[in-house]
Amino acid sequence: MRMQWLNEFGYSMVKITNDEVQNSLQEVINRIKQAIQERKTVEPVTSEALSFEEGLGEVFQGISIHAEVTEIGGEKDLEKGLQNAIDAKDSVGGLVECRVNGLPIGLGEPFFDSVESNIAHIAFAIPAVKGIEFGSGFAAAKMFGSQHNDAIENMEGKTTTNHAGGIVGGITNSNELVFRIAIKPTASTPKQQNSLNWETGKMEDFSIKGRHDLCVALRAPVILEAATAVALADLMLLEQRIPRIWK
């Protein structure tokens, strides 16, 4: 059954052409264009409404969205992480962190349309993304409840720590929204590998030739910023913090 599935679908999947790679990149570019267009067309109706502004690294009115690579190949020293991959003649993955400031309190729903689920939904549409975490993320599994709890220090909801990453019960709590995505190393690597040759049916050594990215995580921050803007716009439209656009 598995070989039948591979014969029908797998062969075309492993024989990736330059055109298919280009189509994948074009899909990402189209998403970025969508984010820019939304920032240009959604108009504010009150002083509390959040408008979009032109420019991918720019912000909603009063809201800043910033993403950056924080780790490459397990190294916080990005240059070292890249050099390790160069020395190994291999590709390498990385972590990208996104921080959003100025979000209104109460954005999101407690069930299907939580802030986490909306962001994760579009984040996993970005090629090479293999994981996502909010706030302390997976480190929370190693903490006590007393350590992870964020003590509220004022009536605006500000907390002394931000292990929750600015989201409680799927809803923004006025603190900084913090999340990270894991980017896998690209499969296109010059390092010699061993796999099945579909034409001979035997395991053989091979090496990918041509020019390929050492670390695709370096390209991810600007894409993640655009994706985050789209996800937040969706939540704001859902709650009518941005009014519907009638044609």
C-alpha positions as a printed NumPy array, in Angstrom:
array([[  0.   ,   0.   ,   0.   ],
       [  2.833,   2.381,   0.895],
       [  4.694,   1.705,  -2.367],
       [  1.468,   2.24 ,  -4.328],
       [  1.068,   5.663,  -2.68 ],
       [  4.709,   6.515,  -3.383],
       [  4.374,   5.455,  -6.991],
       [  1.313,   7.649,  -7.445],
       [  2.406,  10.696,  -5.46 ],
       [  5.904,  10.345,  -4.069],
       [  7.883,  10.238,  -7.304],
       [  6.662,  13.63 ,  -8.432],
       [  7.326,  14.976,  -4.948],
       [ 11.001,  14.015,  -4.871],
       [ 11.718,  15.162,  -8.432],
       [ 11.504,  18.869,  -7.667],
       [ 12.151,  21.144, -10.613],
       [ 13.337,  24.733, -10.61 ],
       [  9.845,  25.777, -11.736],
       [  8.304,  24.115,  -8.679],
       [ 10.763,  25.857,  -6.372],
       [  9.943,  29.135,  -8.086],
       [  6.21 ,  28.498,  -7.595],
       [  6.783,  27.916,  -3.879],
       [  8.675,  31.188,  -3.59 ],
       [  6.017,  32.994,  -5.608],
       [  3.356,  31.752,  -3.2  ],
       [  5.241,  33.324,  -0.295],
       [  5.699,  36.569,  -2.236],
       [  1.959,  36.682,  -2.913],
       [  1.257,  36.391,   0.824],
       [  3.594,  39.293,   1.514],
       [  1.848,  41.369,  -1.149],
       [ -1.478,  40.555,   0.505],
       [ -0.214,  41.872,   3.843],
       [  1.041,  45.081,   2.248],
       [ -2.236,  45.593,   0.408],
       [ -4.249,  45.116,   3.596],
       [ -2.129,  47.692,   5.37 ],
       [ -2.829,  50.161,   2.556],
       [ -6.566,  49.598,   2.129],
       [ -8.054,  49.093,   5.591],
       [ -9.012,  52.567,   6.812],
       [ -9.443,  53.706,  10.432],
       [-12.925,  54.84 ,  11.466],
       [-12.207,  55.967,  15.029],
       [ -9.159,  56.845,  17.064],
       [ -9.264,  53.304,  18.435],
       [ -9.412,  51.606,  15.048],
       [ -6.124,  50.134,  13.906],
       [ -5.143,  51.074,  10.371],
       [ -2.589,  49.434,   8.125],
       [  0.391,  51.372,   6.826],
       [  2.528,  50.696,   3.793],
       [  5.83 ,  48.915,   4.311],
       [  6.526,  45.355,   5.38 ],
       [  8.585,  46.217,   8.448],
       [  6.203,  48.999,   9.434],
       [  3.399,  48.757,  11.955],
       [ -0.295,  48.961,  12.471],
       [ -1.121,  52.337,  13.973],
       [  0.201,  52.   ,  17.523],
       [  1.201,  48.365,  16.975],
       [  4.727,  47.203,  16.153],
       [  5.558,  43.813,  14.639],
       [  9.2  ,  42.744,  14.624],
       [ 10.769,  39.353,  13.864],
       [ 14.402,  38.278,  13.895],
       [ 16.534,  35.148,  13.754],
       [ 17.634,  34.272,  17.287],
       [ 19.382,  30.959,  16.749],
       [ 21.021,  29.048,  13.894],
       [ 21.906,  25.383,  14.207],
       [ 21.502,  25.541,  17.975],
       [ 23.885,  28.505,  18.242],
       [ 22.782,  31.917,  19.513],
       [ 25.897,  33.292,  17.825],
       [ 24.438,  33.38 ,  14.308],
       [ 27.787,  33.735,  12.553],
       [ 29.095,  30.693,  14.404],
       [ 26.009,  28.688,  13.478],
       [ 26.439,  29.555,   9.814],
       [ 30.167,  28.818,   9.892],
       [ 29.495,  25.391,  11.418],
       [ 27.248,  24.596,   8.459],
       [ 29.807,  25.934,   5.971],
       [ 32.533,  23.783,   7.54 ],
       [ 30.249,  20.739,   7.388],
       [ 29.232,  21.582,   3.792],
       [ 25.631,  21.182,   4.892],
       [ 22.446,  23.207,   5.35 ],
       [ 21.19 ,  24.329,   8.761],
       [ 17.932,  25.338,  10.446],
       [ 17.122,  28.094,  12.903],
       [ 14.696,  29.809,  15.25 ],
       [ 12.856,  33.032,  14.419],
       [ 11.258,  35.09 ,  17.187],
       [  8.42 ,  37.546,  16.617],
       [  7.371,  40.257,  19.077],
       [  4.219,  42.363,  18.802],
       [  3.69 ,  45.42 ,  21.005],
       [  0.652,  47.659,  21.393],
       [ -2.064,  45.058,  20.85 ],
       [ -5.44 ,  45.831,  22.447],
       [ -6.504,  43.713,  25.395],
       [ -9.167,  41.084,  24.717],
       [ -8.242,  40.219,  21.133],
       [ -9.002,  36.614,  20.166],
       [-11.45 ,  33.882,  21.156],
       [-11.119,  31.228,  23.869],
       [-11.807,  28.265,  21.57 ],
       [-11.345,  27.917,  17.794],
       [-10.189,  31.449,  17.002],
       [ -7.611,  31.906,  19.743],
       [ -4.683,  34.188,  19.001],
       [ -2.342,  31.191,  19.066],
       [ -4.41 ,  29.114,  16.643],
       [ -4.815,  31.972,  14.156],
       [ -1.101,  32.749,  14.128],
       [ -0.133,  29.063,  14.01 ],
       [ -2.552,  28.493,  11.128],
       [ -0.756,  30.951,   8.861],
       [  2.723,  30.313,  10.299],
       [  2.588,  26.687,   9.175],
       [  1.748,  27.881,   5.658],
       [  5.272,  29.326,   5.5  ],
       [  7.594,  26.79 ,   3.822],
       [ 10.072,  24.993,   6.139],
       [  8.236,  25.833,   9.399],
       [  8.201,  22.74 ,  11.638],
       [  7.15 ,  24.119,  15.012],
       [  5.834,  27.092,  16.961],
       [  5.813,  28.12 ,  20.617],
       [  4.352,  31.061,  22.529],
       [  5.908,  32.715,  25.572],
       [  7.987,  30.181,  27.501],
       [  6.762,  27.547,  25.063],
       [  8.148,  24.055,  25.568],
       [ 10.329,  25.281,  28.444],
       [  7.081,  25.615,  30.426],
       [  6.914,  21.815,  30.601],
       [  9.993,  21.913,  32.859],
       [  8.671,  24.635,  35.196],
       [  6.568,  24.648,  38.36 ],
       [  3.249,  26.469,  38.259],
       [  4.582,  29.055,  40.7  ],
       [  7.442,  29.747,  38.288],
       [  5.285,  29.993,  35.18 ],
       [  2.542,  32.157,  36.698],
       [  2.691,  35.812,  35.627],
       [  1.871,  38.044,  38.604],
       [ -0.432,  40.964,  37.709],
       [  1.004,  44.25 ,  38.935],
       [ -1.568,  46.873,  37.884],
       [ -5.204,  47.365,  36.822],
       [ -4.206,  47.454,  33.132],
       [ -3.212,  43.797,  33.384],
       [  0.551,  44.281,  33.097],
       [  2.483,  41.408,  34.644],
       [  5.915,  41.165,  36.252],
       [  6.89 ,  38.322,  33.88 ],
       [  5.564,  37.209,  30.511],
       [  5.769,  33.423,  30.433],
       [  2.335,  33.355,  28.77 ],
       [  3.671,  35.387,  25.856],
       [  0.936,  38.008,  26.05 ],
       [ -1.921,  35.509,  25.646],
       [ -4.124,  33.984,  28.355],
       [ -6.88 ,  31.554,  27.435],
       [ -6.434,  32.38 ,  23.763],
       [ -6.96 ,  36.113,  24.355],
       [ -4.445,  38.983,  24.438],
       [ -3.789,  40.39 ,  27.912],
       [ -2.109,  43.717,  26.951],
       [  1.421,  42.358,  27.403],
       [  3.916,  41.895,  24.59 ],
       [  2.938,  39.056,  22.24 ],
       [  5.956,  36.757,  21.912],
       [  6.279,  33.609,  19.833],
       [  8.93 ,  31.641,  17.965],
       [  8.922,  29.387,  14.913],
       [ 11.341,  26.569,  14.124],
       [ 12.688,  26.506,  10.563],
       [ 14.082,  23.209,   9.3  ],
       [ 17.303,  23.   ,   7.284],
       [ 16.644,  22.916,   3.557],
       [ 16.774,  19.457,   1.993],
       [ 19.012,  20.818,  -0.786],
       [ 22.486,  20.205,   0.613],
       [ 25.771,  19.372,  -1.144],
       [ 26.701,  16.915,   1.613],
       [ 26.772,  13.345,   0.315],
       [ 23.73 ,  11.305,   1.336],
       [ 22.316,   7.861,   0.67 ],
       [ 18.794,   7.191,  -0.564],
       [ 16.705,   5.169,  -2.996],
       [ 17.238,   5.653,  -6.719],
       [ 13.738,   5.478,  -8.184],
       [ 15.036,   4.382, -11.585],
       [ 17.246,   1.505, -10.382],
       [ 15.337,   0.609,  -7.218],
       [ 18.607,   0.534,  -5.259],
       [ 20.112,   2.617,  -2.451],
       [ 22.781,   4.939,  -3.825],
       [ 24.967,   7.847,  -2.729],
       [ 24.067,  11.247,  -4.149],
       [ 24.813,  14.952,  -3.684],
       [ 22.638,  17.941,  -4.618],
       [ 24.366,  20.179,  -7.15 ],
       [ 23.806,  23.867,  -7.851],
       [ 23.321,  26.993,  -5.731],
       [ 21.101,  26.59 ,  -2.677],
       [ 20.456,  28.455,   0.568],
       [ 22.742,  27.62 ,   3.464],
       [ 20.018,  28.641,   5.941],
       [ 16.495,  29.511,   4.793],
       [ 15.707,  30.777,   8.307],
       [ 17.518,  33.985,   7.335],
       [ 14.717,  34.715,   4.864],
       [ 11.911,  34.054,   7.344],
       [ 11.651,  37.21 ,   9.539],
       [ 10.093,  39.515,   6.932],
       [  7.71 ,  36.736,   5.855],
       [  6.72 ,  36.049,   9.464],
       [  6.016,  39.743,  10.059],
       [  3.684,  39.782,   7.053],
       [  1.972,  36.557,   8.125],
       [  1.488,  37.898,  11.648],
       [ -0.079,  41.083,  10.273],
       [ -2.573,  39.024,   8.265],
       [ -3.474,  36.861,  11.293],
       [ -3.979,  39.893,  13.541],
       [ -6.026,  41.679,  10.875],
       [ -8.281,  38.628,  10.702],
       [ -8.837,  38.74 ,  14.469],
       [ -9.51 ,  42.482,  14.411],
       [-12.012,  42.117,  11.582],
       [-13.663,  39.238,  13.44 ],
       [-14.253,  41.457,  16.466],
       [-15.   ,  44.564,  14.366],
       [-12.046,  46.499,  15.755],
       [-11.554,  47.044,  12.034],
       [-14.938,  47.556,  10.317],
       [-16.16 ,  45.408,   7.459],
       [-15.332,  46.664,   4.001],
       [-18.488,  46.825,   1.883],
       [-18.128,  46.933,  -1.881]])
